[in-house]
PDB file of C-alpha atoms in Angstrom:
ATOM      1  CA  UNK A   1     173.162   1.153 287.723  1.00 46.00           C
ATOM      2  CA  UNK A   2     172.040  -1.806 285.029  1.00 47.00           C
ATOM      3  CA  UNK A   3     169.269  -1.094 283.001  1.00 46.00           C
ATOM      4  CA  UNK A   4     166.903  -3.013 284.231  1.00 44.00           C
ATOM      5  CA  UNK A   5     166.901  -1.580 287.444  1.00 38.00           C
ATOM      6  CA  UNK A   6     166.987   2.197 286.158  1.00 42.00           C
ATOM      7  CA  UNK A   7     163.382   0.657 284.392  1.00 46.00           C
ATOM      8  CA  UNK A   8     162.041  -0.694 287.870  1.00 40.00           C
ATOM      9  CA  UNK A   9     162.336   3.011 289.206  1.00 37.00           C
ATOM     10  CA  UNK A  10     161.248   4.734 286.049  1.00 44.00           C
ATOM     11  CA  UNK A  11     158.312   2.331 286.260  1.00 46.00           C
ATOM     12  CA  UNK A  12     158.183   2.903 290.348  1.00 43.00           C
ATOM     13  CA  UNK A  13     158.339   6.821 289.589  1.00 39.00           C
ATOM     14  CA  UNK A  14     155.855   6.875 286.688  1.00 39.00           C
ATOM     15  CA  UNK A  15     153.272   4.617 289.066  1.00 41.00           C
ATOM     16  CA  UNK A  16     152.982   7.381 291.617  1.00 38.00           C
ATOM     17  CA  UNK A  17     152.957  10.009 289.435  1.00 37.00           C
ATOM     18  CA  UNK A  18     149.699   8.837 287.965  1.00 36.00           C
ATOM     19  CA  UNK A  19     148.622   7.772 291.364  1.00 37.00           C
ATOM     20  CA  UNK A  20     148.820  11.158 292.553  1.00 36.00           C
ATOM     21  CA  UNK A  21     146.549  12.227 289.668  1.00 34.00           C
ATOM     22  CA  UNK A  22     144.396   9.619 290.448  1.00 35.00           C
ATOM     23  CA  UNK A  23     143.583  11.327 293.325  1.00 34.00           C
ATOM     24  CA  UNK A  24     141.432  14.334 291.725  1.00 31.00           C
ATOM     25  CA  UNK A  25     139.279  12.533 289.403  1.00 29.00           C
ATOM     26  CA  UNK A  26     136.203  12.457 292.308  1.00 30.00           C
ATOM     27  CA  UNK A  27     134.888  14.772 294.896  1.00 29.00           C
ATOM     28  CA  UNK A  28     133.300  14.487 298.390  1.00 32.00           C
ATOM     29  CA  UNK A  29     132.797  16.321 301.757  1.00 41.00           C
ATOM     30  CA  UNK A  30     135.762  16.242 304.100  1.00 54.00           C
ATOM     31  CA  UNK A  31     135.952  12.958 305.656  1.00 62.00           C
ATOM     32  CA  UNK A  32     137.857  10.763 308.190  1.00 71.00           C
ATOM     33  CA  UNK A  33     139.718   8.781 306.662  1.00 76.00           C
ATOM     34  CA  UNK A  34     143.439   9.073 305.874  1.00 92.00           C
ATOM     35  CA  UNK A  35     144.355  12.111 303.801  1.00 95.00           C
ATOM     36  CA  UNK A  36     147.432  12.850 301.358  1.00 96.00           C
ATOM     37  CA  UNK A  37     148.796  16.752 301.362  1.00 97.00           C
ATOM     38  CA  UNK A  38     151.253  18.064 299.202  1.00 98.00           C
ATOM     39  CA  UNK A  39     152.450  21.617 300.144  1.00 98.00           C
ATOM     40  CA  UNK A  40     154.810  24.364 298.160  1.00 98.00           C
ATOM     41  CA  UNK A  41     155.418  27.682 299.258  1.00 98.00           C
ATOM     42  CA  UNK A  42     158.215  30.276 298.855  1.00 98.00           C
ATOM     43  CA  UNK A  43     159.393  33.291 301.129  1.00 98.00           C
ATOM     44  CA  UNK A  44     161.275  36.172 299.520  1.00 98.00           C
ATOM     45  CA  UNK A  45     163.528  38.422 301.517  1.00 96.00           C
ATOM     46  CA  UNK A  46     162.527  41.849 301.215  1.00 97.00           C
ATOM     47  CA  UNK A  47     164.533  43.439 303.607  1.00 96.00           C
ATOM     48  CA  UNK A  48     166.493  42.562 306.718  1.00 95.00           C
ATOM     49  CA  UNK A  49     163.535  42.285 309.141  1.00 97.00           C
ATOM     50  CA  UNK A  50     160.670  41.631 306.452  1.00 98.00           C
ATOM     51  CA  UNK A  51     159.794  38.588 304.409  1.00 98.00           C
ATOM     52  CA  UNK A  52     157.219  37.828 301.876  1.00 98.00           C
ATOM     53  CA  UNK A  53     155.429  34.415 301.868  1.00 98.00           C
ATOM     54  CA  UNK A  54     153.257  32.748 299.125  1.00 98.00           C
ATOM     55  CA  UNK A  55     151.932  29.074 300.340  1.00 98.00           C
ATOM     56  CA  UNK A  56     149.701  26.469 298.286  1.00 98.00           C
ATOM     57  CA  UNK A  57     148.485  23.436 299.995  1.00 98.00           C
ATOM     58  CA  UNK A  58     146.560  20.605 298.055  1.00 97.00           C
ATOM     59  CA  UNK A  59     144.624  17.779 300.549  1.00 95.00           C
ATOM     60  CA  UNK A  60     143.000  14.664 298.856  1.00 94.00           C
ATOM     61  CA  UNK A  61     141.847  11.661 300.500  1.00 92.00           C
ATOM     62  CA  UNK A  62     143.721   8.354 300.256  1.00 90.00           C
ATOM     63  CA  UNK A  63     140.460   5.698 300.157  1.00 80.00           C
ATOM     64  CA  UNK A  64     139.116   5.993 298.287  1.00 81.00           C
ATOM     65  CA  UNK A  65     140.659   8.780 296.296  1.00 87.00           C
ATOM     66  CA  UNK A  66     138.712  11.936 295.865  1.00 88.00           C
ATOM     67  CA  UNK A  67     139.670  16.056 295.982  1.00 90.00           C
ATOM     68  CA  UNK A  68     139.479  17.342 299.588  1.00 91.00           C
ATOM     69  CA  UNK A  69     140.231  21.070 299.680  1.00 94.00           C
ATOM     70  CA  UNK A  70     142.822  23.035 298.634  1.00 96.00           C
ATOM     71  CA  UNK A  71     144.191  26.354 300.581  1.00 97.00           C
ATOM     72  CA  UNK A  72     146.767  29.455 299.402  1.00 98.00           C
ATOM     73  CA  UNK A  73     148.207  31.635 301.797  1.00 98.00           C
ATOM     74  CA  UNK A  74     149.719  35.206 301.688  1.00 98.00           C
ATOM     75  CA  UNK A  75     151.602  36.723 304.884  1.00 98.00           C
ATOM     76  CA  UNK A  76     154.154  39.185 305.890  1.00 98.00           C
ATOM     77  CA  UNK A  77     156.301  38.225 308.357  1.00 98.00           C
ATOM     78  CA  UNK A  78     158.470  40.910 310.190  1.00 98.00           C
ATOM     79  CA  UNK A  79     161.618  40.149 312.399  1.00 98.00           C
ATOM     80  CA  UNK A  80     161.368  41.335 316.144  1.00 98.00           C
ATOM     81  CA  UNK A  81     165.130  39.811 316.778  1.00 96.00           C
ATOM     82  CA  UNK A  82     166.431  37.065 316.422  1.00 94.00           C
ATOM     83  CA  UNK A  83     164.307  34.042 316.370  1.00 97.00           C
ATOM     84  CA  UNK A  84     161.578  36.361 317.415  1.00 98.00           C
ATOM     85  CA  UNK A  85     158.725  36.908 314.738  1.00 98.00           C
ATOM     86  CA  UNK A  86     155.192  38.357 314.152  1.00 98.00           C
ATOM     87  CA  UNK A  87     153.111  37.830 310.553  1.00 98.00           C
ATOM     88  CA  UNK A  88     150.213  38.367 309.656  1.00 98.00           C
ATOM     89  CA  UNK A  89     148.243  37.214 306.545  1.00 98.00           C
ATOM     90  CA  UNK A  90     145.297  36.033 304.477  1.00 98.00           C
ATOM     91  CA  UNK A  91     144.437  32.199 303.732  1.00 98.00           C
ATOM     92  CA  UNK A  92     141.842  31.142 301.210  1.00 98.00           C
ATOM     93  CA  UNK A  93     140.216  27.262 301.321  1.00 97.00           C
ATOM     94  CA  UNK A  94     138.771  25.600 298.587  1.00 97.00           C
ATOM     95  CA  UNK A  95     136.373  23.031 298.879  1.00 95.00           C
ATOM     96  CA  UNK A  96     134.167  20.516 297.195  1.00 89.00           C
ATOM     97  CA  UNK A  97     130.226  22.221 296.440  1.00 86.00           C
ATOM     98  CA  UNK A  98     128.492  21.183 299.377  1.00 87.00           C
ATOM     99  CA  UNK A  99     124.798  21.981 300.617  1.00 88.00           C
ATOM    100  CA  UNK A 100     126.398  22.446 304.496  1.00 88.00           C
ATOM    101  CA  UNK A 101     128.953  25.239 303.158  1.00 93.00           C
ATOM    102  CA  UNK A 102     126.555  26.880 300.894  1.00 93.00           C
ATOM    103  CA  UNK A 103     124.182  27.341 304.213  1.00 92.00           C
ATOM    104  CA  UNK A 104     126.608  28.882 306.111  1.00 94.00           C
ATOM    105  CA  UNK A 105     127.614  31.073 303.368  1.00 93.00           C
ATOM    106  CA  UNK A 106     130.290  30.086 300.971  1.00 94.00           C
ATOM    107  CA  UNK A 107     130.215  30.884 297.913  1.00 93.00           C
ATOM    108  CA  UNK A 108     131.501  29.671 294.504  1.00 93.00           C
ATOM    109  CA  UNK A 109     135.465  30.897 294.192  1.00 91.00           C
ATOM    110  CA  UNK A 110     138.079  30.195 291.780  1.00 89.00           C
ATOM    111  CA  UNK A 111     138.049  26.436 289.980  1.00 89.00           C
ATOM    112  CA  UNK A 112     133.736  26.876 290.646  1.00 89.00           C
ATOM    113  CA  UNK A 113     134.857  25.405 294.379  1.00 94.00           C
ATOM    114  CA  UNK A 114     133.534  26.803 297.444  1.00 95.00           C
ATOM    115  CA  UNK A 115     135.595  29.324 299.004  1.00 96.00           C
ATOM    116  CA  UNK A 116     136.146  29.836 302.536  1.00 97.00           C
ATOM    117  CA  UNK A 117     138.234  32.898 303.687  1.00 97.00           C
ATOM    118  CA  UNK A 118     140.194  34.184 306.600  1.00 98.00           C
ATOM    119  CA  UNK A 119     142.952  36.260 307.853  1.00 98.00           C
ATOM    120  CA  UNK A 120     145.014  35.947 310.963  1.00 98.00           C
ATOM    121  CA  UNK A 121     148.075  37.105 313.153  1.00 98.00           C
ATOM    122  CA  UNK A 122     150.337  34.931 314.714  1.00 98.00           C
ATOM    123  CA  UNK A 123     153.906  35.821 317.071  1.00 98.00           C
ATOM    124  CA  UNK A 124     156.515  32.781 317.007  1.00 98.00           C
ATOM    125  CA  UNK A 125     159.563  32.367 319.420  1.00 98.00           C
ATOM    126  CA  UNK A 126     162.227  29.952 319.133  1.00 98.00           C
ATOM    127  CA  UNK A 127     165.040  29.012 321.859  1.00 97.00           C
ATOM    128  CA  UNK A 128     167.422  26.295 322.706  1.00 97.00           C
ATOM    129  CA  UNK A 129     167.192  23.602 325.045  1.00 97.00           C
ATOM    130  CA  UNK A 130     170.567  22.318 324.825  1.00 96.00           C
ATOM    131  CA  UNK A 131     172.997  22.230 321.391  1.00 93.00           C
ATOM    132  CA  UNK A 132     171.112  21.408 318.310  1.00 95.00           C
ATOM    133  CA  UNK A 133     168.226  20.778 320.460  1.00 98.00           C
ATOM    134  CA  UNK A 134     165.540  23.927 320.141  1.00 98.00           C
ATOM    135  CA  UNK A 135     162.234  24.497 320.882  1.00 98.00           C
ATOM    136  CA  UNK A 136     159.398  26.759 318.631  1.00 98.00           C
ATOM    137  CA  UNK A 137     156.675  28.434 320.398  1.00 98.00           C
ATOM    138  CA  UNK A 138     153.827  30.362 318.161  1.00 98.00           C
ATOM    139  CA  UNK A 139     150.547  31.880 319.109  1.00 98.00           C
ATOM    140  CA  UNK A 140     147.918  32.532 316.130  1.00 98.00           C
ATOM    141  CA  UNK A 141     144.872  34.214 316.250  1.00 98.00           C
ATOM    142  CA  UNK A 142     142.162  33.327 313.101  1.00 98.00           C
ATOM    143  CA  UNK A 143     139.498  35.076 311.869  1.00 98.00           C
ATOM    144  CA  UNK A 144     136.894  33.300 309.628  1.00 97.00           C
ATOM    145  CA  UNK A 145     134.193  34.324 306.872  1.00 95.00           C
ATOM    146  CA  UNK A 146     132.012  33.506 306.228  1.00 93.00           C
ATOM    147  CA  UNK A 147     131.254  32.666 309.721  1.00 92.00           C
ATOM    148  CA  UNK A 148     131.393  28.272 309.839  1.00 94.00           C
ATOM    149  CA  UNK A 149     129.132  26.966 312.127  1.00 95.00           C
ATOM    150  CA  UNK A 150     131.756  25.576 314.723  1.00 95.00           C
ATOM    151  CA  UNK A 151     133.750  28.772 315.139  1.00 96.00           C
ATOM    152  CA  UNK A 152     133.899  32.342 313.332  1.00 97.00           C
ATOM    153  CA  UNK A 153     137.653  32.433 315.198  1.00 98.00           C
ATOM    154  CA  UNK A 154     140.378  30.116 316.600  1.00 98.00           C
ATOM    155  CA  UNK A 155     142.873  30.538 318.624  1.00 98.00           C
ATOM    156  CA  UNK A 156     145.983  28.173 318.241  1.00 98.00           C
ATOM    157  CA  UNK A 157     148.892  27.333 320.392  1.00 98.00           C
ATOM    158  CA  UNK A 158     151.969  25.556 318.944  1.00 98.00           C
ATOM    159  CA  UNK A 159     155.134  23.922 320.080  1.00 98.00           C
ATOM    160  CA  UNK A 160     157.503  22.365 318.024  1.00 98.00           C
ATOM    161  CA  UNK A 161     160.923  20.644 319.165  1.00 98.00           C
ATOM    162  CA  UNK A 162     163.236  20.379 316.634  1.00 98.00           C
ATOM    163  CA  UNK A 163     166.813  18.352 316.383  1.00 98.00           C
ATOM    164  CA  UNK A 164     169.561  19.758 313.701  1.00 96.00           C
ATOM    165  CA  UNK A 165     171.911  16.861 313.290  1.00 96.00           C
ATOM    166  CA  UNK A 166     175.292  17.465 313.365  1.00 92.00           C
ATOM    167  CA  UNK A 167     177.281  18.430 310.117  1.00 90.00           C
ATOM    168  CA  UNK A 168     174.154  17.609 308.046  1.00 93.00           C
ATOM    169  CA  UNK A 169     170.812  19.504 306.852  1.00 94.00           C
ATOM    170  CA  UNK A 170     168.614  16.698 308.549  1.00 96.00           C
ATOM    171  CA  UNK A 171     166.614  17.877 310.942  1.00 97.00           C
ATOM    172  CA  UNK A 172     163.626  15.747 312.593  1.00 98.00           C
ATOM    173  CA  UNK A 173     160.849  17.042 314.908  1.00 98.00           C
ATOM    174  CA  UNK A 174     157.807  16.460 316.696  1.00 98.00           C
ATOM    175  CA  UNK A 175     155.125  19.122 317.567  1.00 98.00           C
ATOM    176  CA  UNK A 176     151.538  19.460 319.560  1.00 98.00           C
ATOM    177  CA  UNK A 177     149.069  21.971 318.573  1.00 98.00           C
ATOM    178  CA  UNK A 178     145.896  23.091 320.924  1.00 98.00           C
ATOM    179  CA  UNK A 179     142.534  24.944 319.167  1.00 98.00           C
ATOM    180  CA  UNK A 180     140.288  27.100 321.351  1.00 98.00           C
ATOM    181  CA  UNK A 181     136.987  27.888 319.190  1.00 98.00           C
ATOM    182  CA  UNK A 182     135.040  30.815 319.429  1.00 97.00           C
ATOM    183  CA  UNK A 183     131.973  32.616 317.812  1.00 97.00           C
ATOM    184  CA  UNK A 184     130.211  29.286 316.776  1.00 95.00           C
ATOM    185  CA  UNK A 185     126.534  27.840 317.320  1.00 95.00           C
ATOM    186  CA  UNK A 186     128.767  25.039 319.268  1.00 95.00           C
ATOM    187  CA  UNK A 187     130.079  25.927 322.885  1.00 95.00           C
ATOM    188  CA  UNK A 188     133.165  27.922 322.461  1.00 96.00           C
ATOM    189  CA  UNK A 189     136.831  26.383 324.498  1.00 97.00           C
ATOM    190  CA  UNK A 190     139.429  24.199 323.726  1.00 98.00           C
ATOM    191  CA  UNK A 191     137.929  21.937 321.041  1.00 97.00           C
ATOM    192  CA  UNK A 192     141.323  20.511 318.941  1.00 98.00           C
ATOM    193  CA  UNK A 193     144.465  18.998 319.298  1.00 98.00           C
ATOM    194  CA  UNK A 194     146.563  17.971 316.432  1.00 98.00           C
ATOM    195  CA  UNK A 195     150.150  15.716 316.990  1.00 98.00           C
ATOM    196  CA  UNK A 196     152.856  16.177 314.480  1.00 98.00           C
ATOM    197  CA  UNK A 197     155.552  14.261 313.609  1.00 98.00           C
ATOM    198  CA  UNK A 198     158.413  14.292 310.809  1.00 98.00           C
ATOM    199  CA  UNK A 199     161.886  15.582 309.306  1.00 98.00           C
ATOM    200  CA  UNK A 200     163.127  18.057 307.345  1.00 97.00           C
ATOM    201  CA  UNK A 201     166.325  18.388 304.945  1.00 96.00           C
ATOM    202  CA  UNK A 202     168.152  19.619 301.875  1.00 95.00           C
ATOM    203  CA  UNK A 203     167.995  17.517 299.060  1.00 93.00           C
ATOM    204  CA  UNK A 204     170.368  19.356 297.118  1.00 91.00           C
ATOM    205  CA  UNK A 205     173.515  20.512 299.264  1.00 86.00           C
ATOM    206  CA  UNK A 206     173.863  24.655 299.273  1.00 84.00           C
ATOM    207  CA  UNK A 207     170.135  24.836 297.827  1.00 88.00           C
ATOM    208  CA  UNK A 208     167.701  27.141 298.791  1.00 92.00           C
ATOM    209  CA  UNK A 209     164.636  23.990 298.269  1.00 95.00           C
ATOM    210  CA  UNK A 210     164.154  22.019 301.713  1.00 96.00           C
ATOM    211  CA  UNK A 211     161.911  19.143 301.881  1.00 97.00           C
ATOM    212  CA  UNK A 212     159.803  18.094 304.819  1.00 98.00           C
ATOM    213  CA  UNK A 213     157.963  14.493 305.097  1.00 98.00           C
ATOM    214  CA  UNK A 214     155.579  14.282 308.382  1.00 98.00           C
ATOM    215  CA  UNK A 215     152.523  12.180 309.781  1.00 98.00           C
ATOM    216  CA  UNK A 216     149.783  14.294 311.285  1.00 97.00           C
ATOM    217  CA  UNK A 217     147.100  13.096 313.545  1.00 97.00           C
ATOM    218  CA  UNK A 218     143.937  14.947 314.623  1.00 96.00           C
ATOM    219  CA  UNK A 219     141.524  15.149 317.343  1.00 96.00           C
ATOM    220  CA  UNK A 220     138.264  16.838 317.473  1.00 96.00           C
ATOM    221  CA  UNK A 221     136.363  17.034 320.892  1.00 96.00           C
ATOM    222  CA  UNK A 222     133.274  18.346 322.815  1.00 94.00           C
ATOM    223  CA  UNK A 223     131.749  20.138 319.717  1.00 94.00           C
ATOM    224  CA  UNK A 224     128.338  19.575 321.205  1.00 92.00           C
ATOM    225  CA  UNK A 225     125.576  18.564 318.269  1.00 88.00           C
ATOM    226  CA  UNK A 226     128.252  18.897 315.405  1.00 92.00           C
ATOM    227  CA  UNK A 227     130.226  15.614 314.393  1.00 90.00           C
ATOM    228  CA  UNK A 228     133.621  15.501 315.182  1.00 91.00           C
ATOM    229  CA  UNK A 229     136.185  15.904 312.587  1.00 91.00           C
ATOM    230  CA  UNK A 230     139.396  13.069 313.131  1.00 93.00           C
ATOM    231  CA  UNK A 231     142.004  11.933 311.039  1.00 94.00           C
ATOM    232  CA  UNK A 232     145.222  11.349 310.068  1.00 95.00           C
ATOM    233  CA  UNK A 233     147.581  12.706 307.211  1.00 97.00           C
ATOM    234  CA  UNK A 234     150.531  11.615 305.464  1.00 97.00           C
ATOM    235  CA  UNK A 235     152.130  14.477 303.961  1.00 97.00           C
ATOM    236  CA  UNK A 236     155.358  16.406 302.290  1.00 97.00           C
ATOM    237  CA  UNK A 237     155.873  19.839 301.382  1.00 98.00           C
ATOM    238  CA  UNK A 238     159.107  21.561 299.454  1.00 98.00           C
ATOM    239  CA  UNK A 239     160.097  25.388 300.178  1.00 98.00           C
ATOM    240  CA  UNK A 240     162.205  27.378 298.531  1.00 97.00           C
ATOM    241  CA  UNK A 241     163.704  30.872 299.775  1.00 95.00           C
ATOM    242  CA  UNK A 242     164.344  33.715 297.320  1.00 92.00           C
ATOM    243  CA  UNK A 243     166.563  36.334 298.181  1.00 80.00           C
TER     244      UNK A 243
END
């Protein structure tokens, strides 16, 4: 590689980096325009049937740029068999200081950003369809509070089919995801569906770090007098296991 092309990249490389930092210099109310997440999260092996998981997830929104919330998750996941799991867990949201939150209870939490809490339970199930081909089912229960004015809980439904290509770590997928809303001042029912799309793989051969790149788009419907919240996301996420 010449030199000037290793200083195109460094320059390419340096360019997003302070792009992405670009992105928390202003704040606003969750919008609907496109949104950038980043996630990182680790799960730790603490016997045969039980892991530990530790999850941060930062969302900003592309245009223009501005902090949208940011969300860490704890959860204990036991192993029922093989490809057969239940976890349960605790998720806390951060978002921007907002007269809407602050009526329906938030309160100031760590960074001075308004914290929204919950915990929830979820079972997962994964099979194959044919070789390589498989298919992920998981049910998750949410419980909210304080209690948000379009649901205090959600129930979610999610199925994910996933490819492994052959002799490599690649592994694309597509996945559909249905919200049932309860406890609200809104009607309760089916009021979400989100459609998933991306790939997964090892950057570094024999690592424990996987990388996943997907486009997500969302759908919000029938929640009576309440806007509804749509958009899309471009985002990536790396994951490391430690055993």
């Amino acid at each position: 590689m010449n030199s000037t092309l290793k200083s195109i990249i460094n320059r390419g490389l340096l360019g997003a980096l302070l792009f992405a930092t670009t992105l928390t210099i202003n704040a606003q109310d969750l919008s609907n325009n496109l949104k950038i997440w980043g996630g990182l999260s680790f799960s730790y092996k603490a016997s045969d049937n039980v892991t530990l998981k530790l999850g941060q997830l930062f969302a900003y929104n592309a245009s223009p740029s501005s902090y949208s919330f940011s969300q860490t998750k704890l959860g204990v996941s036991y192993k029922i068999k093989r490809r057969t799991y239940v976890e349960a867990g605790y998720v806390r949201g951060l978002f921007n200081d907002t007269n809407s939150l602050r009526a329906q209870g938030a309160t100031s939490g760590w960074f001075n950003k308004l914290a929204v809490d919950r915990v929830y339970t979820n079972f997962s199930y994964k099979h194959d369809i044919v070789k390589r081909l498989s298919l992920k089912h998981k049910f998750e229960f949410q419980y909210f509070f304080p209690d948000l004015d379009k649901y205090k809980t959600r129930a979610i439904y999610s199925a994910r089919l996933g490819y492994n290509v052959r002799r490599s770590s690649f592994s694309p997928y597509i996945e559909g995801q249905v919200y049932n809303y309860g406890g609200g001042i809104i009607s309760g029912g089916f009021k979400r569906f989100r459609f998933k799309t991306g790939f997964s793989f090892k950057p570094i051969k024999d690592s424990s770090m996987k990388t996943s790149f997907y486009y997500l788009a969302q759908n919000e419907y029938n929640t009576d007098q309440l806007a509804d919240n749509d958009y899309a996301v471009v985002g990536f996420s790396l994951s490391f296991k430690l055993n």
